[in-house]
Amino acid sequence: MKKLIQTFFALLFFLTASSTTIYAHDATHELINQQLPVWSILPFVGMLLSIAIIPLLKPHWWERNMLQVALAWSALFIIPFAYMYGYNETYYRLLESILLDYIPFIVLLFGLFVVSGGIAIKTTLIGKPLTNTALLLIGTLLASWVGTTGAAMFMIRPLIKANEWREKKVHLIIFFIFLVANVGGSLTPLGDPPLFMGFQRGIPFTWTFHLFPIFAFNAILLFLIFFGIDSYLYKKELALGKTPAILGKKVEKHSIEGIHNLLFIALIILGVMANGILPKQVAFFANNNGLPIFDEIVFPYATIVEIILILLAAILSLKTTSAKTRQWNEFSYGPIAEVAKLFIGIFITMIPALMLLKTHGAQLGLTTPWQLFWATGSLSSFLDNTPTYLVFLQTAGALGEHPGIQTAVGIVPQLVLEAISAGAVFMGAITYIGNAPNFMVKSIAEENNIKMPSFFGYMIWSCGILIPLFIITTLVFFI
């Protein structure tokens, strides 16, 4: 923990110190965006294929070398890009991705992971269909208020422990990803980063309540499908002689240890909200004020406040939570370390994909709600859903249609905004990398000896269940 925090501040010091020796250049970033060839996304494709294929062929090698693979694919993007466009432009793009996107992203995940890992729900709940449905429902409802990551980290361990006795439990984790880690985060800007970015661009905080009918429709159908599958497998296991019982740790009564960590979750939420509210309410933070780093890149003071509050919450959680509580949760840094290693490669190699999307997104001829629902969603399944959402939000703001929601990028028709928002949040469930908690949930499940499907194996589940559901959603809401 101390090494991780020291490394973060060392990186922050290096980046800020570099601003005194490196000066702004005259390159036109938009011109480079327009010149960028499509083949520049090949390292990103290679990164995705590595995540999908190598764990199947050499799982132990992959566990030891995933960071090296991520950095190798990153180098295959960085070196040709630097040769074609120069050091300054490359440095600018890396700073934009790592400093402004990756560091806040991984700090938030780290904070929620550490704090939620200090809350141990000790219970004798037995993993039956109704019990599992209730646990998923609690997580789904929590997600919009503490974020999909917070809800996922809070609820995944109780679900796993309640079902320790069961042999068939992969479906539990898959539907947990669908509902808690994605669909559940659609009702407030706190639920998922794209919606929070919309809030920062003038969309009212309570506007996301308009998504409730779409959320309820998808959630109800997913719960019905889940209950049917879980009931079938539960009866099948009982018929084979499996006994519903909690294995290993026995408890005499229901209890929650480390409940004070809820205060630290509130502190993290306060940090996230401060990043959006301070620039609007306090002049010191307005107009993207911050530390000048390089060229046009500024590290906003509001983001620094968010990071400090999140790290403070994590440190306080570690200092005030009993080691036995974390032992009960079988807490380790493995899942967050895996996410940090893989996503540094994803964030770097997807730079050209986002550059191309930003430049050519408006030229795709997408104007109707159903088109924007699928375009935003399908790209959010593989790219970071926040910049994808912002690209299509800006595209929608340029349509010039009235009436609609007044935003910083123009007036966006109500149904179009619903389509973009639902696509960005819901379709993050289609791949493991579509939303960060997906991969963390997968890692925690595997630490608990649940053999999860491969990258493509998971997509068989998600495409088989979610794509038909989203087609129905399109017909009901967006046509």
mmCIF file of N, CA, C and O in Angstrom, residues 306-337:
data_model
loop_
_atom_site.group_PDB
_atom_site.id
_atom_site.type_symbol
_atom_site.label_atom_id
_atom_site.label_comp_id
_atom_site.label_asym_id
_atom_site.label_seq_id
_atom_site.Cartn_x
_atom_site.Cartn_y
_atom_site.Cartn_z
ATOM 1 N N GLU A 306 -10.096 15.486 -5.503
ATOM 2 C CA GLU A 306 -10.743 14.168 -5.553
ATOM 3 C C GLU A 306 -9.758 13.060 -5.199
ATOM 4 O O GLU A 306 -10.049 12.183 -4.374
ATOM 5 N N ILE A 307 -8.583 13.099 -5.804
ATOM 6 C CA ILE A 307 -7.584 12.050 -5.568
ATOM 7 C C ILE A 307 -7.136 12.035 -4.110
ATOM 8 O O ILE A 307 -7.007 10.970 -3.489
ATOM 9 N N ILE A 308 -6.897 13.208 -3.543
ATOM 10 C CA ILE A 308 -6.469 13.280 -2.147
ATOM 11 C C ILE A 308 -7.532 12.693 -1.222
ATOM 12 O O ILE A 308 -7.217 11.910 -0.302
ATOM 13 N N LEU A 309 -8.796 13.037 -1.441
ATOM 14 C CA LEU A 309 -9.865 12.515 -0.590
ATOM 15 C C LEU A 309 -10.006 10.998 -0.724
ATOM 16 O O LEU A 309 -10.234 10.300 0.267
ATOM 17 N N ILE A 310 -9.851 10.492 -1.952
ATOM 18 C CA ILE A 310 -9.975 9.041 -2.157
ATOM 19 C C ILE A 310 -8.833 8.309 -1.472
ATOM 20 O O ILE A 310 -9.040 7.296 -0.775
ATOM 21 N N LEU A 311 -7.613 8.789 -1.637
ATOM 22 C CA LEU A 311 -6.464 8.139 -1.002
ATOM 23 C C LEU A 311 -6.536 8.264 0.514
ATOM 24 O O LEU A 311 -6.148 7.343 1.238
ATOM 25 N N LEU A 312 -7.043 9.392 1.002
ATOM 26 C CA LEU A 312 -7.226 9.552 2.442
ATOM 27 C C LEU A 312 -8.212 8.517 2.968
ATOM 28 O O LEU A 312 -7.979 7.894 4.011
ATOM 29 N N ALA A 313 -9.296 8.297 2.218
ATOM 30 C CA ALA A 313 -10.281 7.289 2.632
ATOM 31 C C ALA A 313 -9.646 5.900 2.669
ATOM 32 O O ALA A 313 -9.899 5.124 3.603
ATOM 33 N N ALA A 314 -8.832 5.581 1.664
ATOM 34 C CA ALA A 314 -8.181 4.266 1.625
ATOM 35 C C ALA A 314 -7.213 4.091 2.788
ATOM 36 O O ALA A 314 -7.185 3.029 3.438
ATOM 37 N N ILE A 315 -6.423 5.124 3.073
ATOM 38 C CA ILE A 315 -5.454 5.034 4.171
ATOM 39 C C ILE A 315 -6.174 4.886 5.512
ATOM 40 O O ILE A 315 -5.801 4.046 6.353
ATOM 41 N N LEU A 316 -7.207 5.680 5.724
ATOM 42 C CA LEU A 316 -7.964 5.586 6.980
ATOM 43 C C LEU A 316 -8.616 4.215 7.132
ATOM 44 O O LEU A 316 -8.678 3.661 8.239
ATOM 45 N N SER A 317 -9.099 3.668 6.017
ATOM 46 C CA SER A 317 -9.704 2.336 6.066
ATOM 47 C C SER A 317 -8.681 1.289 6.499
ATOM 48 O O SER A 317 -8.960 0.440 7.349
ATOM 49 N N LEU A 318 -7.493 1.358 5.920
ATOM 50 C CA LEU A 318 -6.447 0.397 6.272
ATOM 51 C C LEU A 318 -5.988 0.555 7.715
ATOM 52 O O LEU A 318 -5.686 -0.433 8.391
ATOM 53 N N LYS A 319 -5.958 1.787 8.187
ATOM 54 C CA LYS A 319 -5.480 2.047 9.544
ATOM 55 C C LYS A 319 -6.508 1.657 10.609
ATOM 56 O O LYS A 319 -6.138 1.293 11.732
ATOM 57 N N THR A 320 -7.781 1.727 10.277
ATOM 58 C CA THR A 320 -8.827 1.574 11.306
ATOM 59 C C THR A 320 -9.584 0.249 11.230
ATOM 60 O O THR A 320 -10.440 -0.004 12.083
ATOM 61 N N THR A 321 -9.291 -0.561 10.244
ATOM 62 C CA THR A 321 -10.022 -1.822 10.078
ATOM 63 C C THR A 321 -9.175 -2.989 10.561
ATOM 64 O O THR A 321 -7.980 -3.088 10.233
ATOM 65 N N SER A 322 -9.793 -3.863 11.312
ATOM 66 C CA SER A 322 -9.092 -5.028 11.853
ATOM 67 C C SER A 322 -8.584 -5.935 10.727
ATOM 68 O O SER A 322 -9.268 -6.144 9.721
ATOM 69 N N ALA A 323 -7.375 -6.462 10.932
ATOM 70 C CA ALA A 323 -6.809 -7.395 9.950
ATOM 71 C C ALA A 323 -7.686 -8.640 9.835
ATOM 72 O O ALA A 323 -7.796 -9.236 8.759
ATOM 73 N N LYS A 324 -8.330 -9.035 10.933
ATOM 74 C CA LYS A 324 -9.190 -10.217 10.896
ATOM 75 C C LYS A 324 -10.401 -9.998 9.990
ATOM 76 O O LYS A 324 -10.888 -10.935 9.357
ATOM 77 N N THR A 325 -10.874 -8.766 9.944
ATOM 78 C CA THR A 325 -12.012 -8.456 9.071
ATOM 79 C C THR A 325 -11.635 -8.660 7.622
ATOM 80 O O THR A 325 -12.383 -9.251 6.836
ATOM 81 N N ARG A 326 -10.467 -8.174 7.246
ATOM 82 C CA ARG A 326 -10.008 -8.361 5.862
ATOM 83 C C ARG A 326 -9.684 -9.834 5.589
ATOM 84 O O ARG A 326 -9.874 -10.310 4.468
ATOM 85 N N GLN A 327 -9.205 -10.540 6.588
ATOM 86 C CA GLN A 327 -8.957 -11.970 6.405
ATOM 87 C C GLN A 327 -10.256 -12.716 6.139
ATOM 88 O O GLN A 327 -10.301 -13.647 5.334
ATOM 89 N N TRP A 328 -11.332 -12.329 6.837
ATOM 90 C CA TRP A 328 -12.626 -12.958 6.597
ATOM 91 C C TRP A 328 -13.037 -12.774 5.144
ATOM 92 O O TRP A 328 -13.591 -13.676 4.520
ATOM 93 N N ASN A 329 -12.768 -11.593 4.602
ATOM 94 C CA ASN A 329 -13.085 -11.297 3.202
ATOM 95 C C ASN A 329 -12.079 -11.902 2.223
ATOM 96 O O ASN A 329 -12.254 -11.771 1.012
ATOM 97 N N GLU A 330 -11.030 -12.543 2.778
ATOM 98 C CA GLU A 330 -9.951 -13.062 1.941
ATOM 99 C C GLU A 330 -9.426 -11.952 1.020
ATOM 100 O O GLU A 330 -9.199 -12.138 -0.172
ATOM 101 N N PHE A 331 -9.250 -10.792 1.635
ATOM 102 C CA PHE A 331 -8.826 -9.598 0.902
ATOM 103 C C PHE A 331 -7.369 -9.707 0.474
ATOM 104 O O PHE A 331 -6.507 -10.089 1.253
ATOM 105 N N SER A 332 -7.109 -9.378 -0.769
ATOM 106 C CA SER A 332 -5.741 -9.271 -1.276
ATOM 107 C C SER A 332 -5.726 -8.203 -2.357
ATOM 108 O O SER A 332 -6.781 -7.799 -2.870
ATOM 109 N N TYR A 333 -4.535 -7.738 -2.701
ATOM 110 C CA TYR A 333 -4.413 -6.698 -3.722
ATOM 111 C C TYR A 333 -4.343 -7.271 -5.136
ATOM 112 O O TYR A 333 -4.181 -6.512 -6.088
ATOM 113 N N GLY A 334 -4.476 -8.598 -5.260
ATOM 114 C CA GLY A 334 -4.360 -9.230 -6.574
ATOM 115 C C GLY A 334 -5.317 -8.673 -7.618
ATOM 116 O O GLY A 334 -4.887 -8.299 -8.718
ATOM 117 N N PRO A 335 -6.634 -8.580 -7.325
ATOM 118 C CA PRO A 335 -7.565 -8.092 -8.345
ATOM 119 C C PRO A 335 -7.285 -6.668 -8.809
ATOM 120 O O PRO A 335 -7.308 -6.373 -10.008
ATOM 121 N N ILE A 336 -6.997 -5.758 -7.866
ATOM 122 C CA ILE A 336 -6.752 -4.371 -8.274
ATOM 123 C C ILE A 336 -5.416 -4.259 -9.003
ATOM 124 O O ILE A 336 -5.266 -3.447 -9.939
ATOM 125 N N ALA A 337 -4.445 -5.084 -8.620
ATOM 126 C CA ALA A 337 -3.161 -5.075 -9.326
ATOM 127 C C ALA A 337 -3.333 -5.551 -10.761
ATOM 128 O O ALA A 337 -2.741 -4.993 -11.704
#
